[in-house]
Amino acid sequence: MPTEPDVITGADLGAVEQAVRYELATLHFGLADGGRAAEGVLPWVEGEGAHGRLLGCWQTEHGPLGRLFVLRSFDDDGELAAERTRARRSNAPFGADPGGAVTDLSLASFAPFPYVPPVRPGEFGKVYEIRDYHLRPGGLPPTIEAWRGALPARHVIDPLTVVMYALDGPARIVHIWPFSGLDERVEIRRDLAARGIWPPAGAPEQILAAQSSMAWPTSFSPLH
């Protein structure tokens, strides 16, 4: 599996890369039921009629507890829509059946920033940070442009897994970053701020609310 990230230059990618869509599923479970909740992921994403590709599965340890995040990619809107229809018609998507370990489930659809390469599996970090920003109305275009200028320099130092914007609901972006550990995360972020590399100029002003979850890959996560 690759261990080196793709290059990000800030230039828009081709139509095929920009057509990629993502689903971020959030599975809720009781604090003692993480293992049982994770058991339902592979049967769902690899089951009969499934679409898309599993990229990552992480369990939270900091931030909201009792959560699994499952990231999948799809070739385009049509493939994502077909998988969403499959979920709506299922009695137990991701194993969320009555009495099971999964007590709640949310599915959110995203498109990548136009200059960010498709996510590929590999060995990139022992812990992943999943940051979720609720933007002000109209805040997405200036955020994309602010990141365009600043992300290439950060990506060289601190490689990005993905940054993507929500296709429905309020203006929202989610970005995911791998780290070798929590201490490394703190050191990198302090260094980036001290050197003026991050955050992107003008981007924080677009954020209405932000939350961060630190999550560890499950044993079967392609991103780890």
PDB file of C-alpha atoms in Angstrom:
ATOM      1  CA  MET A   1       0.000   0.000   0.000  1.00  0.00           C
ATOM      2  CA  PRO A   2       1.210   3.544  -0.680  1.00  0.00           C
ATOM      3  CA  THR A   3       2.656   5.602   2.122  1.00  0.00           C
ATOM      4  CA  GLU A   4       3.371   8.782   0.157  1.00  0.00           C
ATOM      5  CA  PRO A   5       0.509  11.243  -0.398  1.00  0.00           C
ATOM      6  CA  ASP A   6      -0.483  12.583  -3.816  1.00  0.00           C
ATOM      7  CA  VAL A   7       0.733  16.026  -4.771  1.00  0.00           C
ATOM      8  CA  ILE A   8      -1.564  19.016  -4.276  1.00  0.00           C
ATOM      9  CA  THR A   9      -0.666  22.104  -6.305  1.00  0.00           C
ATOM     10  CA  GLY A  10      -3.846  24.158  -5.977  1.00  0.00           C
ATOM     11  CA  ALA A  11      -4.684  23.683  -9.661  1.00  0.00           C
ATOM     12  CA  ASP A  12      -8.086  22.199 -10.443  1.00  0.00           C
ATOM     13  CA  LEU A  13      -8.060  18.531 -11.403  1.00  0.00           C
ATOM     14  CA  GLY A  14      -9.802  16.944 -14.375  1.00  0.00           C
ATOM     15  CA  ALA A  15     -13.496  16.180 -14.705  1.00  0.00           C
ATOM     16  CA  VAL A  16     -13.121  12.534 -13.640  1.00  0.00           C
ATOM     17  CA  GLU A  17     -11.369  13.437 -10.387  1.00  0.00           C
ATOM     18  CA  GLN A  18     -13.820  16.224  -9.616  1.00  0.00           C
ATOM     19  CA  ALA A  19     -16.783  13.897 -10.209  1.00  0.00           C
ATOM     20  CA  VAL A  20     -15.762  11.666  -7.291  1.00  0.00           C
ATOM     21  CA  ARG A  21     -18.243  11.711  -4.420  1.00  0.00           C
ATOM     22  CA  TYR A  22     -17.854  10.665  -0.792  1.00  0.00           C
ATOM     23  CA  GLU A  23     -20.139   9.352   1.895  1.00  0.00           C
ATOM     24  CA  LEU A  24     -19.250   9.833   5.535  1.00  0.00           C
ATOM     25  CA  ALA A  25     -21.368   7.551   7.691  1.00  0.00           C
ATOM     26  CA  THR A  26     -21.527   8.143  11.430  1.00  0.00           C
ATOM     27  CA  LEU A  27     -22.532   5.114  13.492  1.00  0.00           C
ATOM     28  CA  HIS A  28     -23.551   5.594  17.128  1.00  0.00           C
ATOM     29  CA  PHE A  29     -23.157   2.857  19.714  1.00  0.00           C
ATOM     30  CA  GLY A  30     -23.015   2.284  23.462  1.00  0.00           C
ATOM     31  CA  LEU A  31     -19.569   2.801  24.934  1.00  0.00           C
ATOM     32  CA  ALA A  32     -19.038  -0.923  25.452  1.00  0.00           C
ATOM     33  CA  ASP A  33     -20.272  -1.896  21.979  1.00  0.00           C
ATOM     34  CA  GLY A  34     -17.618  -0.554  19.620  1.00  0.00           C
ATOM     35  CA  GLY A  35     -16.458  -3.983  18.546  1.00  0.00           C
ATOM     36  CA  ARG A  36     -19.970  -5.210  17.823  1.00  0.00           C
ATOM     37  CA  ALA A  37     -20.834  -2.027  15.931  1.00  0.00           C
ATOM     38  CA  ALA A  38     -17.750  -2.394  13.731  1.00  0.00           C
ATOM     39  CA  GLU A  39     -18.727  -5.953  12.851  1.00  0.00           C
ATOM     40  CA  GLY A  40     -21.599  -4.646  10.747  1.00  0.00           C
ATOM     41  CA  VAL A  41     -19.481  -2.412   8.506  1.00  0.00           C
ATOM     42  CA  LEU A  42     -17.844  -4.897   6.130  1.00  0.00           C
ATOM     43  CA  PRO A  43     -20.999  -6.959   5.556  1.00  0.00           C
ATOM     44  CA  TRP A  44     -22.778  -3.750   4.545  1.00  0.00           C
ATOM     45  CA  VAL A  45     -20.118  -2.151   2.321  1.00  0.00           C
ATOM     46  CA  GLU A  46     -19.244  -5.476   0.660  1.00  0.00           C
ATOM     47  CA  GLY A  47     -22.759  -6.941   0.641  1.00  0.00           C
ATOM     48  CA  GLU A  48     -24.975  -7.801  -2.288  1.00  0.00           C
ATOM     49  CA  GLY A  49     -25.754  -4.766  -4.418  1.00  0.00           C
ATOM     50  CA  ALA A  50     -23.225  -2.523  -2.664  1.00  0.00           C
ATOM     51  CA  HIS A  51     -21.681   0.388  -4.558  1.00  0.00           C
ATOM     52  CA  GLY A  52     -18.532   2.375  -3.899  1.00  0.00           C
ATOM     53  CA  ARG A  53     -15.235   1.638  -2.178  1.00  0.00           C
ATOM     54  CA  LEU A  54     -14.420   1.541   1.511  1.00  0.00           C
ATOM     55  CA  LEU A  55     -11.624   3.983   2.335  1.00  0.00           C
ATOM     56  CA  GLY A  56     -11.568   4.310   6.100  1.00  0.00           C
ATOM     57  CA  CYS A  57     -13.257   3.229   9.295  1.00  0.00           C
ATOM     58  CA  TRP A  58     -12.334   4.900  12.565  1.00  0.00           C
ATOM     59  CA  GLN A  59     -13.529   4.732  16.165  1.00  0.00           C
ATOM     60  CA  THR A  60     -13.465   7.903  18.236  1.00  0.00           C
ATOM     61  CA  GLU A  61     -11.465   8.218  21.442  1.00  0.00           C
ATOM     62  CA  HIS A  62     -11.450  12.025  21.791  1.00  0.00           C
ATOM     63  CA  GLY A  63     -14.418  14.242  20.992  1.00  0.00           C
ATOM     64  CA  PRO A  64     -17.841  12.597  20.776  1.00  0.00           C
ATOM     65  CA  LEU A  65     -17.464   9.062  22.093  1.00  0.00           C
ATOM     66  CA  GLY A  66     -19.381   6.012  20.953  1.00  0.00           C
ATOM     67  CA  ARG A  67     -18.896   6.813  17.265  1.00  0.00           C
ATOM     68  CA  LEU A  68     -17.610   5.047  14.179  1.00  0.00           C
ATOM     69  CA  PHE A  69     -16.838   7.088  11.081  1.00  0.00           C
ATOM     70  CA  VAL A  70     -16.949   5.215   7.779  1.00  0.00           C
ATOM     71  CA  LEU A  71     -15.641   6.938   4.633  1.00  0.00           C
ATOM     72  CA  ARG A  72     -16.459   5.597   1.179  1.00  0.00           C
ATOM     73  CA  SER A  73     -15.888   6.954  -2.344  1.00  0.00           C
ATOM     74  CA  PHE A  74     -18.050   6.731  -5.460  1.00  0.00           C
ATOM     75  CA  ASP A  75     -17.277   7.427  -9.107  1.00  0.00           C
ATOM     76  CA  ASP A  76     -19.994  10.025  -9.500  1.00  0.00           C
ATOM     77  CA  ASP A  77     -23.366  11.296  -8.307  1.00  0.00           C
ATOM     78  CA  GLY A  78     -25.213   8.390  -9.892  1.00  0.00           C
ATOM     79  CA  GLU A  79     -23.254   5.722  -8.041  1.00  0.00           C
ATOM     80  CA  LEU A  80     -23.660   7.573  -4.753  1.00  0.00           C
ATOM     81  CA  ALA A  81     -27.401   7.975  -5.345  1.00  0.00           C
ATOM     82  CA  ALA A  82     -27.761   4.255  -6.050  1.00  0.00           C
ATOM     83  CA  GLU A  83     -26.042   3.387  -2.784  1.00  0.00           C
ATOM     84  CA  ARG A  84     -28.150   5.877  -0.860  1.00  0.00           C
ATOM     85  CA  THR A  85     -31.294   4.273  -2.287  1.00  0.00           C
ATOM     86  CA  ARG A  86     -29.981   0.887  -1.157  1.00  0.00           C
ATOM     87  CA  ALA A  87     -29.579   2.242   2.382  1.00  0.00           C
ATOM     88  CA  ARG A  88     -33.073   3.734   2.444  1.00  0.00           C
ATOM     89  CA  ARG A  89     -34.591   0.435   1.395  1.00  0.00           C
ATOM     90  CA  SER A  90     -32.647  -1.638   3.920  1.00  0.00           C
ATOM     91  CA  ASN A  91     -34.015  -2.755   7.265  1.00  0.00           C
ATOM     92  CA  ALA A  92     -30.533  -2.681   8.779  1.00  0.00           C
ATOM     93  CA  PRO A  93     -27.988  -0.477   6.964  1.00  0.00           C
ATOM     94  CA  PHE A  94     -24.560  -0.913   8.510  1.00  0.00           C
ATOM     95  CA  GLY A  95     -26.120  -3.465  10.834  1.00  0.00           C
ATOM     96  CA  ALA A  96     -28.362  -0.845  12.471  1.00  0.00           C
ATOM     97  CA  ASP A  97     -31.161  -3.292  13.267  1.00  0.00           C
ATOM     98  CA  PRO A  98     -33.411  -3.080  16.351  1.00  0.00           C
ATOM     99  CA  GLY A  99     -31.588  -4.439  19.359  1.00  0.00           C
ATOM    100  CA  GLY A 100     -28.205  -4.305  17.630  1.00  0.00           C
ATOM    101  CA  ALA A 101     -25.057  -2.448  18.656  1.00  0.00           C
ATOM    102  CA  VAL A 102     -25.649   0.480  16.293  1.00  0.00           C
ATOM    103  CA  THR A 103     -28.202   2.766  17.947  1.00  0.00           C
ATOM    104  CA  ASP A 104     -28.236   5.584  15.366  1.00  0.00           C
ATOM    105  CA  LEU A 105     -26.878   6.245  11.891  1.00  0.00           C
ATOM    106  CA  SER A 106     -26.367   9.333   9.750  1.00  0.00           C
ATOM    107  CA  LEU A 107     -25.197   9.436   6.128  1.00  0.00           C
ATOM    108  CA  ALA A 108     -23.749  12.625   4.637  1.00  0.00           C
ATOM    109  CA  SER A 109     -22.743  13.213   1.013  1.00  0.00           C
ATOM    110  CA  PHE A 110     -19.714  15.247  -0.048  1.00  0.00           C
ATOM    111  CA  ALA A 111     -17.743  16.449  -3.054  1.00  0.00           C
ATOM    112  CA  PRO A 112     -13.994  17.102  -2.883  1.00  0.00           C
ATOM    113  CA  PHE A 113     -12.454  20.534  -3.229  1.00  0.00           C
ATOM    114  CA  PRO A 114     -11.694  20.752  -6.968  1.00  0.00           C
ATOM    115  CA  TYR A 115      -7.911  20.583  -6.565  1.00  0.00           C
ATOM    116  CA  VAL A 116      -7.784  17.687  -4.056  1.00  0.00           C
ATOM    117  CA  PRO A 117      -6.921  14.232  -5.491  1.00  0.00           C
ATOM    118  CA  PRO A 118      -9.177  11.243  -4.819  1.00  0.00           C
ATOM    119  CA  VAL A 119      -8.489   9.496  -1.516  1.00  0.00           C
ATOM    120  CA  ARG A 120      -6.452   6.324  -1.829  1.00  0.00           C
ATOM    121  CA  PRO A 121      -5.860   3.690   0.862  1.00  0.00           C
ATOM    122  CA  GLY A 122      -2.489   3.341   2.527  1.00  0.00           C
ATOM    123  CA  GLU A 123      -0.449   3.543   5.697  1.00  0.00           C
ATOM    124  CA  PHE A 124      -0.482   7.217   6.643  1.00  0.00           C
ATOM    125  CA  GLY A 125      -1.108   7.488  10.378  1.00  0.00           C
ATOM    126  CA  LYS A 126      -2.014   5.741  13.600  1.00  0.00           C
ATOM    127  CA  VAL A 127      -4.613   8.349  14.505  1.00  0.00           C
ATOM    128  CA  TYR A 128      -6.834  10.501  12.287  1.00  0.00           C
ATOM    129  CA  GLU A 129      -8.348  13.873  13.033  1.00  0.00           C
ATOM    130  CA  ILE A 130     -11.791  14.498  11.537  1.00  0.00           C
ATOM    131  CA  ARG A 131     -12.647  18.207  11.582  1.00  0.00           C
ATOM    132  CA  ASP A 132     -16.156  19.386  10.799  1.00  0.00           C
ATOM    133  CA  TYR A 133     -16.831  23.067  10.058  1.00  0.00           C
ATOM    134  CA  HIS A 134     -20.260  24.680   9.756  1.00  0.00           C
ATOM    135  CA  LEU A 135     -19.743  27.692   7.485  1.00  0.00           C
ATOM    136  CA  ARG A 136     -21.708  30.881   7.231  1.00  0.00           C
ATOM    137  CA  PRO A 137     -24.129  31.073   4.268  1.00  0.00           C
ATOM    138  CA  GLY A 138     -22.066  31.844   1.176  1.00  0.00           C
ATOM    139  CA  GLY A 139     -18.874  30.890   2.987  1.00  0.00           C
ATOM    140  CA  LEU A 140     -17.943  27.919   0.834  1.00  0.00           C
ATOM    141  CA  PRO A 141     -16.497  29.683  -2.259  1.00  0.00           C
ATOM    142  CA  PRO A 142     -14.109  31.917  -0.276  1.00  0.00           C
ATOM    143  CA  THR A 143     -13.106  28.911   1.839  1.00  0.00           C
ATOM    144  CA  ILE A 144     -12.232  26.867  -1.241  1.00  0.00           C
ATOM    145  CA  GLU A 145     -10.152  29.737  -2.628  1.00  0.00           C
ATOM    146  CA  ALA A 146      -8.386  30.406   0.683  1.00  0.00           C
ATOM    147  CA  TRP A 147      -7.458  26.737   0.975  1.00  0.00           C
ATOM    148  CA  ARG A 148      -6.279  26.714  -2.645  1.00  0.00           C
ATOM    149  CA  GLY A 149      -3.532  29.146  -1.783  1.00  0.00           C
ATOM    150  CA  ALA A 150      -2.455  27.673   1.553  1.00  0.00           C
ATOM    151  CA  LEU A 151      -3.021  23.927   1.325  1.00  0.00           C
ATOM    152  CA  PRO A 152      -0.122  23.015  -1.016  1.00  0.00           C
ATOM    153  CA  ALA A 153       2.454  24.270   1.504  1.00  0.00           C
ATOM    154  CA  ARG A 154       0.740  22.592   4.440  1.00  0.00           C
ATOM    155  CA  HIS A 155       0.275  19.346   2.524  1.00  0.00           C
ATOM    156  CA  VAL A 156       4.049  19.016   2.074  1.00  0.00           C
ATOM    157  CA  ILE A 157       4.544  19.225   5.848  1.00  0.00           C
ATOM    158  CA  ASP A 158       1.310  17.673   7.063  1.00  0.00           C
ATOM    159  CA  PRO A 159      -0.354  15.566   4.338  1.00  0.00           C
ATOM    160  CA  LEU A 160      -4.115  15.801   3.976  1.00  0.00           C
ATOM    161  CA  THR A 161      -6.387  12.794   3.512  1.00  0.00           C
ATOM    162  CA  VAL A 162      -9.304  14.800   2.095  1.00  0.00           C
ATOM    163  CA  VAL A 163     -11.185  18.069   2.371  1.00  0.00           C
ATOM    164  CA  MET A 164     -14.741  17.974   1.042  1.00  0.00           C
ATOM    165  CA  TYR A 165     -17.920  20.020   1.117  1.00  0.00           C
ATOM    166  CA  ALA A 166     -21.440  18.860   1.934  1.00  0.00           C
ATOM    167  CA  LEU A 167     -23.853  18.377  -0.960  1.00  0.00           C
ATOM    168  CA  ASP A 168     -26.927  19.042   1.146  1.00  0.00           C
ATOM    169  CA  GLY A 169     -27.867  20.736   4.394  1.00  0.00           C
ATOM    170  CA  PRO A 170     -26.040  23.840   5.660  1.00  0.00           C
ATOM    171  CA  ALA A 171     -22.733  25.003   4.202  1.00  0.00           C
ATOM    172  CA  ARG A 172     -20.258  22.567   5.715  1.00  0.00           C
ATOM    173  CA  ILE A 173     -16.814  21.120   5.096  1.00  0.00           C
ATOM    174  CA  VAL A 174     -15.111  18.084   6.594  1.00  0.00           C
ATOM    175  CA  HIS A 175     -11.355  17.537   6.447  1.00  0.00           C
ATOM    176  CA  ILE A 176      -9.382  14.503   7.607  1.00  0.00           C
ATOM    177  CA  TRP A 177      -5.694  14.407   8.594  1.00  0.00           C
ATOM    178  CA  PRO A 178      -3.486  11.456   9.643  1.00  0.00           C
ATOM    179  CA  PHE A 179      -0.886  11.688  12.402  1.00  0.00           C
ATOM    180  CA  SER A 180       1.506   9.283  14.066  1.00  0.00           C
ATOM    181  CA  GLY A 181       0.153  10.371  17.453  1.00  0.00           C
ATOM    182  CA  LEU A 182      -1.477  13.178  19.397  1.00  0.00           C
ATOM    183  CA  ASP A 183       1.800  14.827  20.358  1.00  0.00           C
ATOM    184  CA  GLU A 184       2.820  15.069  16.700  1.00  0.00           C
ATOM    185  CA  ARG A 185      -0.513  16.702  15.863  1.00  0.00           C
ATOM    186  CA  VAL A 186      -0.020  19.420  18.481  1.00  0.00           C
ATOM    187  CA  GLU A 187       3.590  20.076  17.435  1.00  0.00           C
ATOM    188  CA  ILE A 188       2.732  20.319  13.729  1.00  0.00           C
ATOM    189  CA  ARG A 189      -0.205  22.653  14.244  1.00  0.00           C
ATOM    190  CA  ARG A 190       1.830  24.959  16.483  1.00  0.00           C
ATOM    191  CA  ASP A 191       4.670  25.043  13.953  1.00  0.00           C
ATOM    192  CA  LEU A 192       2.330  25.775  11.036  1.00  0.00           C
ATOM    193  CA  ALA A 193       0.732  28.650  12.928  1.00  0.00           C
ATOM    194  CA  ALA A 194       4.102  30.079  14.036  1.00  0.00           C
ATOM    195  CA  ARG A 195       5.359  30.040  10.428  1.00  0.00           C
ATOM    196  CA  GLY A 196       2.189  31.620   9.075  1.00  0.00           C
ATOM    197  CA  ILE A 197       1.385  28.633   6.866  1.00  0.00           C
ATOM    198  CA  TRP A 198      -1.950  27.795   8.472  1.00  0.00           C
ATOM    199  CA  PRO A 199      -4.799  28.671   8.858  1.00  0.00           C
ATOM    200  CA  PRO A 200      -5.484  30.037   5.366  1.00  0.00           C
ATOM    201  CA  ALA A 201      -5.947  33.796   5.326  1.00  0.00           C
ATOM    202  CA  GLY A 202      -9.650  34.635   5.282  1.00  0.00           C
ATOM    203  CA  ALA A 203     -10.892  31.099   5.973  1.00  0.00           C
ATOM    204  CA  PRO A 204     -11.531  31.247   9.743  1.00  0.00           C
ATOM    205  CA  GLU A 205     -13.924  34.165   9.201  1.00  0.00           C
ATOM    206  CA  GLN A 206     -16.237  31.822   7.281  1.00  0.00           C
ATOM    207  CA  ILE A 207     -16.619  29.354  10.186  1.00  0.00           C
ATOM    208  CA  LEU A 208     -19.692  29.538  12.412  1.00  0.00           C
ATOM    209  CA  ALA A 209     -18.967  26.393  14.440  1.00  0.00           C
ATOM    210  CA  ALA A 210     -16.241  23.768  14.448  1.00  0.00           C
ATOM    211  CA  GLN A 211     -15.687  20.414  16.047  1.00  0.00           C
ATOM    212  CA  SER A 212     -12.851  17.920  16.002  1.00  0.00           C
ATOM    213  CA  SER A 213     -12.797  14.180  16.637  1.00  0.00           C
ATOM    214  CA  MET A 214      -9.671  12.094  17.111  1.00  0.00           C
ATOM    215  CA  ALA A 215     -10.275   8.565  15.903  1.00  0.00           C
ATOM    216  CA  TRP A 216      -8.257   5.390  15.520  1.00  0.00           C
ATOM    217  CA  PRO A 217      -8.492   3.063  12.487  1.00  0.00           C
ATOM    218  CA  THR A 218     -10.242  -0.244  12.932  1.00  0.00           C
ATOM    219  CA  SER A 219      -8.336  -3.403  12.052  1.00  0.00           C
ATOM    220  CA  PHE A 220      -9.935  -3.534   8.590  1.00  0.00           C
ATOM    221  CA  SER A 221      -9.667   0.146   7.672  1.00  0.00           C
ATOM    222  CA  PRO A 222      -7.894   0.622   4.309  1.00  0.00           C
ATOM    223  CA  LEU A 223      -6.628   3.966   5.635  1.00  0.00           C
ATOM    224  CA  HIS A 224      -4.429   3.326   8.638  1.00  0.00           C
TER     225      HIS A 224
END
